[in-house]
Coordinates of C-alpha atoms (C1' of nucleotides) in Angstrom, one line a residue:
Chain A
M1 CA 120.7 88.9 125.0
K2 CA 123.1 87.0 123.6
Q3 CA 125.9 88.4 124.5
R4 CA 125.1 87.9 128.1
V5 CA 124.7 84.3 127.4
L6 CA 127.9 83.6 125.5
A7 CA 129.5 85.6 128.1
L8 CA 128.4 83.0 130.9
L9 CA 129.4 80.0 128.8
N10 CA 132.9 81.6 128.0
S11 CA 133.8 81.9 132.0
E12 CA 133.4 78.3 131.6
I13 CA 134.5 77.0 128.0
K14 CA 137.6 78.9 126.7
R15 CA 137.0 78.7 123.2
D16 CA 134.6 80.0 120.0
I17 CA 131.1 79.4 120.8
V18 CA 128.3 79.3 118.2
L19 CA 125.2 80.0 119.8
E20 CA 122.0 79.2 117.5
K21 CA 118.4 79.4 117.5
P22 CA 117.0 76.1 117.4
R23 CA 114.7 75.3 114.5
D24 CA 112.3 74.1 117.2
R25 CA 111.4 75.8 119.8
S26 CA 111.0 73.1 122.5
F27 CA 115.0 72.9 121.8
G28 CA 114.9 75.9 124.2
H29 CA 115.5 79.9 123.1
F30 CA 119.6 78.8 122.1
A31 CA 121.3 76.1 121.3
T32 CA 125.2 75.3 121.0
P33 CA 126.7 72.0 118.9
I34 CA 130.1 73.1 121.1
A35 CA 129.9 69.8 122.1
F36 CA 130.8 68.3 118.8
A37 CA 133.7 70.1 118.6
M38 CA 135.1 69.5 122.2
A39 CA 134.7 65.9 121.0
K40 CA 136.9 66.2 118.4
E41 CA 139.9 67.8 120.4
L42 CA 139.2 65.5 123.6
K43 CA 138.5 62.4 121.9
R44 CA 135.3 62.0 123.8
S45 CA 131.6 61.2 122.6
P46 CA 130.1 64.5 122.2
I47 CA 127.3 63.1 124.3
D48 CA 129.1 62.4 127.5
I49 CA 130.6 66.1 127.0
A50 CA 127.1 68.0 126.7
S51 CA 125.9 65.7 129.5
E52 CA 128.5 67.4 131.9
L53 CA 128.0 70.8 130.2
V54 CA 124.4 70.7 131.5
E55 CA 125.5 70.3 135.3
L56 CA 127.5 73.2 134.7
F57 CA 125.4 75.8 133.7
S58 CA 121.9 74.2 135.2
K59 CA 122.1 75.5 138.1
D60 CA 122.6 79.7 136.9
A61 CA 119.8 82.2 137.6
M62 CA 119.6 83.1 133.3
F63 CA 118.2 79.8 132.5
T64 CA 115.1 77.9 133.8
N65 CA 116.4 74.4 131.8
V66 CA 119.8 73.3 130.3
E67 CA 119.7 69.7 129.0
A68 CA 121.8 67.9 126.1
V69 CA 119.8 66.2 122.8
K70 CA 121.9 64.3 120.9
G71 CA 125.3 66.2 121.5
Y72 CA 123.4 69.5 121.4
L73 CA 123.6 71.7 124.4
N74 CA 119.9 73.5 124.5
L75 CA 119.6 76.3 126.7
K76 CA 116.0 77.7 128.0
L77 CA 116.1 81.6 129.4
S78 CA 114.8 82.1 132.4
E79 CA 111.3 83.9 133.1
D80 CA 113.0 86.6 135.2
F81 CA 115.8 87.2 132.9
L82 CA 113.3 87.7 129.7
D83 CA 111.0 90.0 131.8
E84 CA 114.2 92.4 132.9
Y85 CA 115.5 92.6 129.6
A86 CA 111.9 93.4 127.8
S87 CA 111.5 96.2 130.5
W88 CA 114.4 97.9 129.9
A89 CA 114.0 97.9 126.3
L90 CA 110.9 99.3 126.7
A91 CA 111.7 102.3 129.0
N92 CA 114.9 102.9 126.7
Q93 CA 113.9 102.2 123.4
D94 CA 116.1 104.7 121.5
E95 CA 118.9 102.3 123.3
F96 CA 116.9 99.1 121.9
A97 CA 118.9 96.8 119.9
K98 CA 122.2 99.0 119.6
G99 CA 125.5 97.9 120.0
N100 CA 128.5 98.8 121.6
E101 CA 131.0 99.0 118.7
S102 CA 133.3 102.3 117.9
S103 CA 135.2 101.7 114.3
T104 CA 135.6 104.2 112.1
I105 CA 134.4 103.1 108.5
L106 CA 134.3 104.7 105.4
L107 CA 131.2 103.9 103.1
E108 CA 131.7 104.6 99.4
F109 CA 128.6 103.8 97.1
V110 CA 126.2 104.7 94.6
S111 CA 129.2 106.6 93.1
A112 CA 127.0 106.8 89.8
N113 CA 128.5 109.0 87.0
P114 CA 126.6 112.4 86.9
T115 CA 125.9 112.0 83.2
G116 CA 122.1 111.3 83.8
P117 CA 119.5 110.0 86.3
L118 CA 119.8 106.8 87.9
H119 CA 118.7 103.9 87.1
I120 CA 116.8 100.9 88.7
G121 CA 120.1 99.1 89.2
H122 CA 121.4 102.2 91.0
A123 CA 118.9 101.9 93.2
R124 CA 119.6 98.6 94.4
G125 CA 123.1 99.4 95.2
A126 CA 122.0 102.5 96.9
V127 CA 119.2 101.2 99.1
Y128 CA 122.2 98.7 100.1
G129 CA 124.7 100.8 100.9
D130 CA 121.9 102.9 102.7
T131 CA 120.8 99.9 104.9
L132 CA 124.5 98.7 105.5
L133 CA 124.9 102.3 106.8
R134 CA 121.8 102.3 109.5
L135 CA 122.7 99.0 110.6
G136 CA 126.4 99.5 111.0
R137 CA 125.6 103.2 113.0
H138 CA 123.2 101.5 114.9
L139 CA 125.8 99.4 116.0
G140 CA 128.2 102.4 117.1
H141 CA 130.6 102.3 114.6
Q142 CA 130.9 105.7 113.3
I143 CA 130.6 105.8 109.0
T144 CA 130.7 108.3 106.7
A145 CA 128.8 107.6 103.4
E146 CA 130.4 109.1 100.6
Y147 CA 129.7 109.3 97.0
Y148 CA 132.7 109.5 94.3
V149 CA 131.5 111.6 91.4
N150 CA 132.9 110.5 88.3
D151 CA 133.3 114.2 87.0
A152 CA 135.9 113.9 84.5
G153 CA 136.8 112.4 81.6
N154 CA 134.8 111.2 78.2
Q155 CA 131.2 110.5 79.5
I156 CA 131.7 113.9 80.7
D157 CA 132.7 115.0 77.4
L158 CA 129.9 113.6 76.3
L159 CA 127.1 114.6 78.3
G160 CA 128.0 118.4 76.9
T161 CA 128.4 117.3 73.4
S162 CA 124.9 115.3 73.9
L163 CA 123.6 118.8 75.5
M164 CA 124.6 121.1 72.9
L165 CA 122.7 118.6 70.0
E166 CA 120.0 118.5 72.1
G167 CA 120.1 122.2 72.3
Q168 CA 120.7 122.7 68.7
A169 CA 117.5 120.1 67.8
N170 CA 115.1 120.9 70.2
I171 CA 115.6 124.3 71.1
L172 CA 117.0 126.0 67.8
G173 CA 115.1 123.2 65.7
L174 CA 118.0 122.3 63.6
D175 CA 118.4 119.4 61.9
V176 CA 120.8 117.4 63.8
E177 CA 122.1 113.7 63.5
Y178 CA 122.8 112.1 66.8
P179 CA 125.6 109.8 66.7
E180 CA 124.9 106.1 68.2
N181 CA 126.8 106.6 71.8
Y182 CA 125.5 110.1 72.3
Y183 CA 123.0 110.3 75.3
R184 CA 119.8 110.6 75.3
G185 CA 116.1 111.4 77.0
D186 CA 113.8 113.7 78.8
Y187 CA 116.4 114.7 81.1
L188 CA 118.3 116.4 78.4
S189 CA 115.8 118.1 77.1
E190 CA 114.9 119.6 80.3
L191 CA 118.5 120.6 80.6
A192 CA 118.5 122.1 77.4
K193 CA 115.5 124.4 78.3
I194 CA 117.1 125.7 81.7
A195 CA 120.6 126.3 79.9
A196 CA 119.0 128.5 77.0
D197 CA 117.3 130.4 79.6
T198 CA 120.7 130.5 81.7
Y199 CA 122.7 130.8 79.0
G200 CA 120.5 132.1 76.1
K201 CA 120.1 130.1 72.9
E202 CA 122.9 131.0 70.9
V203 CA 125.1 128.9 73.3
F204 CA 124.2 126.1 71.6
L205 CA 126.0 127.2 68.6
D206 CA 129.0 128.8 70.5
A207 CA 132.0 125.7 70.4
K208 CA 133.6 128.0 73.0
K209 CA 131.3 127.7 75.7
I210 CA 130.8 123.9 75.7
K211 CA 133.2 123.6 78.8
D212 CA 131.2 126.1 80.8
V213 CA 127.8 124.4 79.5
T214 CA 129.1 120.8 80.4
L215 CA 130.3 121.5 83.8
W216 CA 127.2 122.9 84.4
A217 CA 125.2 120.5 83.1
K218 CA 127.3 118.0 85.0
D219 CA 126.3 119.8 88.4
E220 CA 122.7 120.5 87.4
V221 CA 122.4 115.9 86.9
L222 CA 124.3 115.8 90.3
K223 CA 121.6 117.4 91.8
M224 CA 119.1 115.6 90.1
I225 CA 120.7 112.4 91.5
V226 CA 121.1 113.6 95.2
S227 CA 117.2 114.5 95.2
D228 CA 116.7 111.4 93.7
L229 CA 118.4 109.8 96.5
A230 CA 116.5 112.2 99.0
A231 CA 113.2 110.3 98.0
I232 CA 113.9 107.0 98.8
N233 CA 115.7 108.4 102.2
V234 CA 119.5 108.2 101.3
H235 CA 121.9 110.7 102.5
F236 CA 125.7 111.4 102.0
D237 CA 128.0 113.0 104.1
T238 CA 130.6 113.7 101.9
F239 CA 131.3 113.9 97.9
V240 CA 134.9 113.6 96.4
S241 CA 135.2 115.3 93.1
E242 CA 137.4 113.0 90.6
A243 CA 138.6 115.9 89.0
E244 CA 140.1 117.6 91.6
L245 CA 142.0 114.7 92.5
Y246 CA 144.7 114.7 89.9
N247 CA 145.8 118.1 91.2
D248 CA 147.6 115.2 93.8
W249 CA 148.8 112.8 91.2
D250 CA 152.6 113.7 90.9
R251 CA 152.6 113.3 94.6
V252 CA 150.7 110.1 94.6
M253 CA 153.2 109.0 91.5
D254 CA 155.9 109.5 93.4
I255 CA 155.0 107.1 96.1
L256 CA 153.9 104.4 93.6
K257 CA 157.4 105.0 91.7
A258 CA 159.5 104.8 94.9
N259 CA 157.8 101.3 96.0
G260 CA 158.3 100.0 92.4
G261 CA 154.7 99.9 91.4
T262 CA 155.3 101.3 88.2
E263 CA 157.0 101.0 84.9
E264 CA 157.6 102.7 81.5
I265 CA 157.1 101.1 78.3
D266 CA 156.5 102.6 75.1
G267 CA 156.0 106.0 76.3
K268 CA 153.4 105.0 79.2
Q269 CA 152.8 104.3 82.8
W270 CA 151.5 101.1 84.0
L271 CA 150.9 99.7 87.4
K272 CA 152.4 96.5 87.6
S273 CA 149.5 95.0 89.3
S274 CA 150.2 91.5 87.7
L275 CA 152.7 91.6 90.9
K276 CA 149.9 91.4 93.0
G277 CA 147.4 89.3 91.6
D278 CA 145.9 91.1 88.6
E279 CA 146.2 89.5 86.0
K280 CA 148.1 91.7 84.0
D281 CA 149.6 95.6 84.1
R282 CA 147.2 98.4 83.8
V283 CA 148.4 101.7 82.1
I284 CA 147.8 104.6 84.2
V285 CA 149.2 107.4 82.0
R286 CA 148.9 107.8 78.7
E287 CA 151.7 108.5 75.8
D288 CA 150.1 111.9 75.8
G289 CA 150.7 112.3 79.8
R290 CA 146.5 112.1 80.5
P291 CA 145.8 109.9 83.4
T292 CA 143.5 107.0 82.9
Y293 CA 140.2 106.4 84.9
L294 CA 142.3 104.0 87.1
A295 CA 144.9 106.9 88.2
G296 CA 142.1 108.8 89.7
D297 CA 141.2 105.8 91.6
I298 CA 144.3 105.2 93.0
I299 CA 144.7 108.7 94.3
Y300 CA 141.3 108.5 95.6
H301 CA 141.9 105.5 97.2
H302 CA 145.4 106.9 98.9
Q303 CA 143.7 109.8 99.8
K304 CA 141.2 107.4 101.5
F305 CA 143.7 105.7 103.5
E306 CA 145.8 109.0 104.4
R307 CA 141.8 110.0 106.7
K308 CA 142.9 107.1 108.7
Y309 CA 139.5 104.8 108.9
D310 CA 140.0 101.6 110.9
S311 CA 138.1 100.2 107.8
Y312 CA 136.8 101.2 104.0
I313 CA 133.5 99.4 102.2
N314 CA 133.0 100.2 98.9
I315 CA 130.0 99.0 96.9
W316 CA 130.2 98.1 93.4
G317 CA 127.9 97.8 90.7
A318 CA 129.1 93.9 89.5
D319 CA 130.3 94.8 86.3
H320 CA 133.2 96.1 88.0
H321 CA 134.2 93.1 89.6
G322 CA 137.4 93.2 87.4
Y323 CA 138.7 96.3 89.2
I324 CA 138.9 94.9 92.6
S325 CA 142.6 93.0 92.1
R326 CA 144.2 96.1 90.7
V327 CA 142.7 98.8 92.9
K328 CA 144.2 96.6 96.0
A329 CA 147.0 96.3 94.2
A330 CA 147.6 99.6 94.3
I331 CA 146.7 100.0 97.4
S332 CA 149.0 97.6 98.2
F333 CA 151.6 99.5 96.2
L334 CA 151.1 102.3 98.4
G335 CA 152.2 101.4 101.5
H336 CA 148.7 100.5 102.7
D337 CA 147.1 97.3 104.2
E338 CA 144.4 96.3 101.3
N339 CA 142.8 94.0 103.4
K340 CA 141.1 97.1 105.5
L341 CA 139.2 97.6 102.3
D342 CA 136.0 95.6 101.5
I343 CA 134.6 95.5 98.4
Q344 CA 131.1 94.5 98.1
L345 CA 129.2 94.0 94.9
S346 CA 126.0 95.0 94.2
Q347 CA 124.3 92.3 91.6
M348 CA 122.7 93.3 88.1
V349 CA 118.7 94.0 88.2
S350 CA 117.2 92.3 85.2
L351 CA 113.8 94.1 84.1
L352 CA 111.4 91.9 82.6
K353 CA 108.0 93.2 80.8
D354 CA 105.1 91.1 80.7
G355 CA 107.5 88.3 81.1
E356 CA 109.8 89.4 78.4
P357 CA 113.6 90.8 78.6
F358 CA 113.3 94.2 79.0
K359 CA 116.8 96.0 77.8
M360 CA 118.4 99.2 78.9
S361 CA 120.4 101.9 77.7
K362 CA 121.2 105.3 78.9
R363 CA 122.6 106.4 75.3
A364 CA 119.3 105.2 73.5
G365 CA 116.9 106.6 76.4
T366 CA 115.4 103.6 77.0
V367 CA 115.9 103.4 81.0
I368 CA 113.9 102.9 83.5
G369 CA 114.6 105.9 86.0
M370 CA 114.6 105.0 89.9
N371 CA 112.3 108.1 90.4
D372 CA 109.7 106.7 87.9
V373 CA 109.5 103.2 89.9
V374 CA 109.5 105.3 93.7
E375 CA 106.7 106.8 91.8
E376 CA 104.8 104.2 90.9
I377 CA 105.1 101.9 94.5
G378 CA 106.5 104.5 96.6
S379 CA 110.0 104.6 98.2
D380 CA 109.1 101.8 101.1
A381 CA 108.1 99.2 99.4
L382 CA 111.2 99.8 96.6
R383 CA 113.4 99.8 99.7
F384 CA 112.3 96.6 101.6
M385 CA 112.2 94.8 98.4
F386 CA 115.9 95.4 97.2
A387 CA 116.6 95.0 101.0
S388 CA 115.5 91.5 100.9
K389 CA 117.5 90.1 98.3
K390 CA 120.9 89.0 98.7
S391 CA 123.4 91.9 96.9
D392 CA 125.5 89.5 95.1
T393 CA 123.0 87.6 93.5
A394 CA 121.4 88.9 90.1
L395 CA 118.0 89.8 90.9
E396 CA 114.8 89.7 88.3
F397 CA 111.7 91.3 88.6
D398 CA 108.5 92.2 86.5
I399 CA 108.2 95.6 86.0
N400 CA 104.4 95.0 86.1
D401 CA 105.2 93.3 89.8
L402 CA 106.1 96.1 91.1
K403 CA 103.1 97.9 90.0
K404 CA 101.0 96.2 92.0
Q405 CA 100.0 97.6 95.5
D406 CA 98.2 94.8 97.4
S407 CA 99.4 92.2 100.3
S408 CA 101.6 90.2 97.7
N409 CA 104.2 92.8 98.9
P410 CA 105.9 91.9 102.0
I411 CA 106.3 95.5 103.4
F412 CA 102.0 95.9 103.8
Y413 CA 102.4 92.6 105.7
V414 CA 105.3 94.0 108.3
N415 CA 103.5 97.3 108.1
Y416 CA 100.1 95.7 109.0
A417 CA 101.6 94.2 112.1
H418 CA 102.2 97.2 113.4
A419 CA 99.6 98.9 112.4
R420 CA 97.6 96.1 114.6
I421 CA 99.4 97.0 117.7
Q422 CA 98.5 100.7 117.8
T423 CA 95.1 100.1 117.0
I424 CA 94.6 97.4 119.8
L425 CA 96.2 99.6 122.5
E426 CA 94.3 102.8 121.2
K427 CA 90.9 100.4 122.5
S428 CA 92.1 99.1 125.5
E429 CA 91.4 101.3 128.3
L430 CA 94.7 100.7 130.3
G431 CA 96.7 103.4 130.2
R432 CA 100.4 103.3 129.7
E433 CA 101.7 103.6 133.1
E434 CA 99.5 100.0 133.9
I435 CA 100.8 98.7 130.8
M436 CA 104.1 98.9 131.6
A437 CA 104.2 97.8 135.1
A438 CA 102.8 94.3 134.0
S439 CA 105.3 91.5 134.6
L440 CA 106.0 89.6 131.5
K441 CA 106.5 86.3 133.9
G442 CA 104.0 83.8 133.2
L443 CA 103.0 84.3 130.0
S444 CA 101.7 80.9 128.0
E445 CA 104.5 79.3 125.9
D446 CA 103.7 80.7 122.5
A447 CA 103.5 84.6 124.1
D448 CA 106.7 83.5 125.4
N449 CA 107.9 82.8 122.1
L450 CA 106.7 85.8 120.6
L451 CA 108.4 87.8 122.9
F452 CA 111.9 86.4 122.5
E453 CA 111.4 86.7 119.0
A454 CA 111.0 90.3 119.1
M455 CA 113.9 91.3 121.6
L456 CA 116.5 89.1 119.3
L457 CA 117.0 92.4 116.7
N458 CA 120.3 93.3 118.0
E459 CA 121.8 89.4 117.2
V460 CA 120.1 90.0 113.6
V461 CA 121.2 94.0 112.9
E462 CA 124.9 92.6 114.4
D463 CA 124.9 89.2 112.0
A464 CA 123.2 91.5 109.3
F465 CA 125.8 94.2 109.1
N466 CA 128.8 91.7 110.0
S467 CA 128.3 89.4 107.0
R468 CA 127.0 92.2 104.8
Q469 CA 123.6 90.4 104.0
V470 CA 120.8 93.1 104.5
Q471 CA 118.3 90.5 103.6
K472 CA 118.6 89.2 107.1
V473 CA 116.9 92.0 108.6
T474 CA 114.1 91.8 105.9
D475 CA 113.6 88.4 106.9
Y476 CA 113.8 88.8 110.6
L477 CA 110.5 91.6 110.0
K478 CA 108.6 89.3 108.1
G479 CA 108.9 86.0 110.4
L480 CA 108.4 88.1 113.7
A481 CA 105.3 89.8 111.8
S482 CA 104.5 86.7 110.9
T483 CA 104.6 85.5 114.8
Y484 CA 102.4 88.5 115.8
H485 CA 99.3 87.9 113.0
K486 CA 99.0 84.3 114.3
F487 CA 99.3 84.8 117.8
Y488 CA 96.9 87.8 117.5
Y489 CA 94.5 85.4 115.7
D490 CA 94.7 82.7 118.2
H491 CA 93.7 84.9 121.3
K492 CA 91.6 87.6 122.7
V493 CA 93.3 90.3 124.4
I494 CA 90.8 93.3 125.6
G495 CA 88.6 92.3 128.8
T496 CA 91.0 89.0 129.6
Q497 CA 93.0 88.7 132.8
D498 CA 96.1 89.1 131.0
E499 CA 95.2 91.8 128.9
A500 CA 98.3 94.2 130.8
K501 CA 100.8 91.5 130.3
L502 CA 99.7 91.0 126.5
L503 CA 100.2 94.7 125.6
K504 CA 103.2 94.9 127.2
L505 CA 104.6 92.2 124.8
F506 CA 103.0 93.9 121.8
L507 CA 104.7 96.7 122.8
V508 CA 108.0 94.7 122.6
V509 CA 106.9 93.5 119.4
A510 CA 106.0 97.0 118.1
L511 CA 109.3 98.3 119.2
S512 CA 111.6 95.8 117.6
I513 CA 109.6 96.6 113.9
K514 CA 109.8 100.0 114.1
T515 CA 113.3 99.9 114.9
G516 CA 113.9 97.2 112.4
L517 CA 112.1 98.7 109.6
S518 CA 113.7 102.5 110.7
L519 CA 116.9 100.5 109.7
L520 CA 115.9 99.7 106.6
G521 CA 115.1 103.5 105.6
I522 CA 111.5 103.0 106.3
K523 CA 109.1 104.8 108.7
A524 CA 106.7 101.7 110.2
K525 CA 102.9 102.8 109.9
D526 CA 100.6 103.1 112.7
R527 CA 97.6 103.0 110.1
M528 CA 97.2 101.2 106.8
Chain B
rG1 C1' 139.8 80.9 75.5
rC2 C1' 140.5 83.1 80.8
rG3 C1' 138.6 85.5 85.2
rC4 C1' 134.5 86.7 89.5
rC5 C1' 129.5 85.6 90.6
rC6 C1' 125.8 81.7 90.4
rG7 C1' 122.4 77.3 90.0
rU8 C1' 117.4 75.2 95.9
rG9 C1' 109.8 73.1 95.0
rG10 C1' 105.9 76.0 88.8
rC11 C1' 108.1 81.2 89.9
rU12 C1' 110.7 84.9 93.3
rC13 C1' 114.2 84.0 97.5
rA14 C1' 115.9 82.2 102.7
rA15 C1' 118.8 78.5 105.4
rC16 C1' 122.2 81.4 111.8
rU17 C1' 128.2 80.7 107.1
rG18 C1' 130.0 73.0 108.3
rG19 C1' 124.8 71.3 112.1
rA20 C1' 119.1 68.6 114.4
rU21 C1' 113.4 67.1 110.0
rA22 C1' 115.7 72.6 103.5
rG23 C1' 112.1 76.7 105.4
rA24 C1' 109.0 81.5 103.6
rG25 C1' 106.0 84.3 100.1
rU26 C1' 104.0 83.6 95.8
rA27 C1' 100.7 80.3 92.4
rA28 C1' 96.9 76.1 93.0
rC29 C1' 93.1 74.0 95.8
rG30 C1' 90.3 73.3 100.8
rG31 C1' 88.8 75.7 105.0
rA32 C1' 87.8 79.7 109.3
rC33 C1' 84.4 86.5 110.7
rU34 C1' 78.2 87.6 115.3
rU35 C1' 84.2 88.2 117.9
rC36 C1' 90.5 93.7 119.6
rG37 C1' 91.8 95.3 111.1
rA38 C1' 89.9 88.5 107.1
rA39 C1' 95.6 93.6 104.0
rU40 C1' 94.5 88.3 108.8
rC41 C1' 94.8 83.0 110.0
rC42 C1' 94.7 77.3 109.1
rG43 C1' 95.3 72.6 106.1
rU44 C1' 96.7 70.2 101.6
rU45 C1' 99.5 69.3 96.7
rG46 C1' 104.7 70.9 95.2
rG47 C1' 112.6 69.3 96.5
rU48 C1' 117.7 63.4 94.8
rU49 C1' 119.4 71.0 97.0
rA50 C1' 121.9 71.0 88.3
rC51 C1' 125.3 66.4 87.6
rA52 C1' 129.3 63.0 89.5
rG53 C1' 133.2 61.9 92.9
rG54 C1' 135.6 63.6 97.5
rU55 C1' 136.8 65.5 102.3
rU56 C1' 133.8 64.0 108.5
rC57 C1' 130.1 62.5 113.4
rG58 C1' 127.4 65.8 109.8
rA59 C1' 128.0 68.6 103.4
rA60 C1' 123.0 72.9 100.2
rU61 C1' 127.5 75.3 102.3
rC62 C1' 134.1 73.1 101.8
rC63 C1' 137.5 70.5 97.6
rU64 C1' 137.8 68.5 92.2
rG65 C1' 135.3 67.8 87.4
rU66 C1' 131.3 68.0 84.0
rC67 C1' 127.0 70.8 82.1
rG68 C1' 123.9 75.5 82.3
rG69 C1' 123.2 81.1 83.2
rG70 C1' 125.2 86.0 84.1
rC71 C1' 129.0 89.5 84.3
rG72 C1' 133.7 91.2 82.8
rC73 C1' 138.3 90.2 80.2
rA74 C1' 140.3 99.1 78.0
rC75 C1' 145.1 103.6 76.9
rC76 C1' 135.5 104.1 78.2
rA77 C1' 133.9 105.8 83.4

RNA sequence: GCGCCCGUGGCUCAACUGGAUAGAGUAACGGACUUCGAAUCCGUUGGUUACAGGUUCGAAUCCUGUCGGGCGCACCA
């Protein structure tokens, strides 16, 4: 809808126009403060300019009313236009709220180390990334969802050693002392049991086998992560192994060197990232020749850019924000446009339990697992709640609140609106064809408002994706559900003269809710 | 100490990225079922948008400073 209005306005006004949804519907469907901007340029009163604009557009069939109020230009869409758009949407449900974008995007998210199960903080990044993925694809973007697997380095070695110790302690019954920073937890006990069955119990004492066991354990943990993610409808297209990247290190290093991006000091290779806005230079190859973690990220991003996507999105935990400038510096040294990489941070989730801060530690084994929470409240509630918070602000919630499964949870409120529509459709004696044949013209004012709101999904999706703020979708759905509930309470439908019309209107509302929820990875409920 | 993010009713969050009277949920209180699902709806109370300046037609939003909080400041990942 918005595009068509903008297209019309732009045919007369050659500049960027902001179309707003007025707070008060009596101001119309759309409004624009364009006269203020023009006033500055033309050095004339915005009120005069707005009045002139009224003359320009009031005759168009798209609008039933155009007026100037205090410098704002308020537009009211015509019934013909709204009826036509709604009928089209119902006849082409799969196309509803879609866009015409076509760019290719590589979206990397989660990328948690395969050293243990995902915790509640990872879930936030997963939900955020997957929601962006769904929104972007709906708009037409061709997006690849990728998981970068950190399967090299100390953390992985630590997983192997931790597993060996776990086996010695719990399978062989030996007296073992755990160093402080080793991994603990139920998943390790489980893994040890399976390892004992697969390799035999003696494996835990065989120092030569530790490498094999480590690799095996890493794969098992990754499988666990993938299946936990599947439980909240998050799926990846590609997985990239950090360990395999290092085969390409020499080649990438040569490019960095050739472009003056490195310097050798004290037998170490440094990335001269301070030249590109980083606080200081960074070691990328240690004295003994082993590349650092950053080296892996450099190869990874170089290969990403060689895969030639139009743009790239990374979703990182906020504790990695210090990494942004050094990775971008490396990308720039490698001859790529670092502005094509958009790094979004997913802020910490801090947990409370009975009002007290609840500290998590993967190594101490006191982690709130993502799957534990999913078991308690279900994927839908978890996804809706996480999606409804801006990703770059810290989020705090009480574990006990999450366990509640009542109306205070907004997903129930939205689902209830959808379910109510299904029920009333079943109660009605009218068939689908009779309903579809009805016209949406001549509706009451509040029905017209509901219709318009239901048809705004595309604008919301576009706004949410482009600003990377997925909570706009949940806000919209809560608002639409509220408008619907209110309307439902105020109006009787079955048996009235307008029954077919109103049911058609409800079909549009249901379509919008169902589509909106699907973009959040949630299947709308027909019954509560 | 330096860098990044943030500070909005008691609590959890919005505010179309500079626009009209700062909105929802929750909590508290009071109302609405003989009626398509009351898991709903309506109303009341609650705000100097941390504070102080500045920019302009216009600021929660941008700039400067102060105060407060989170995260980071590895040759760990």
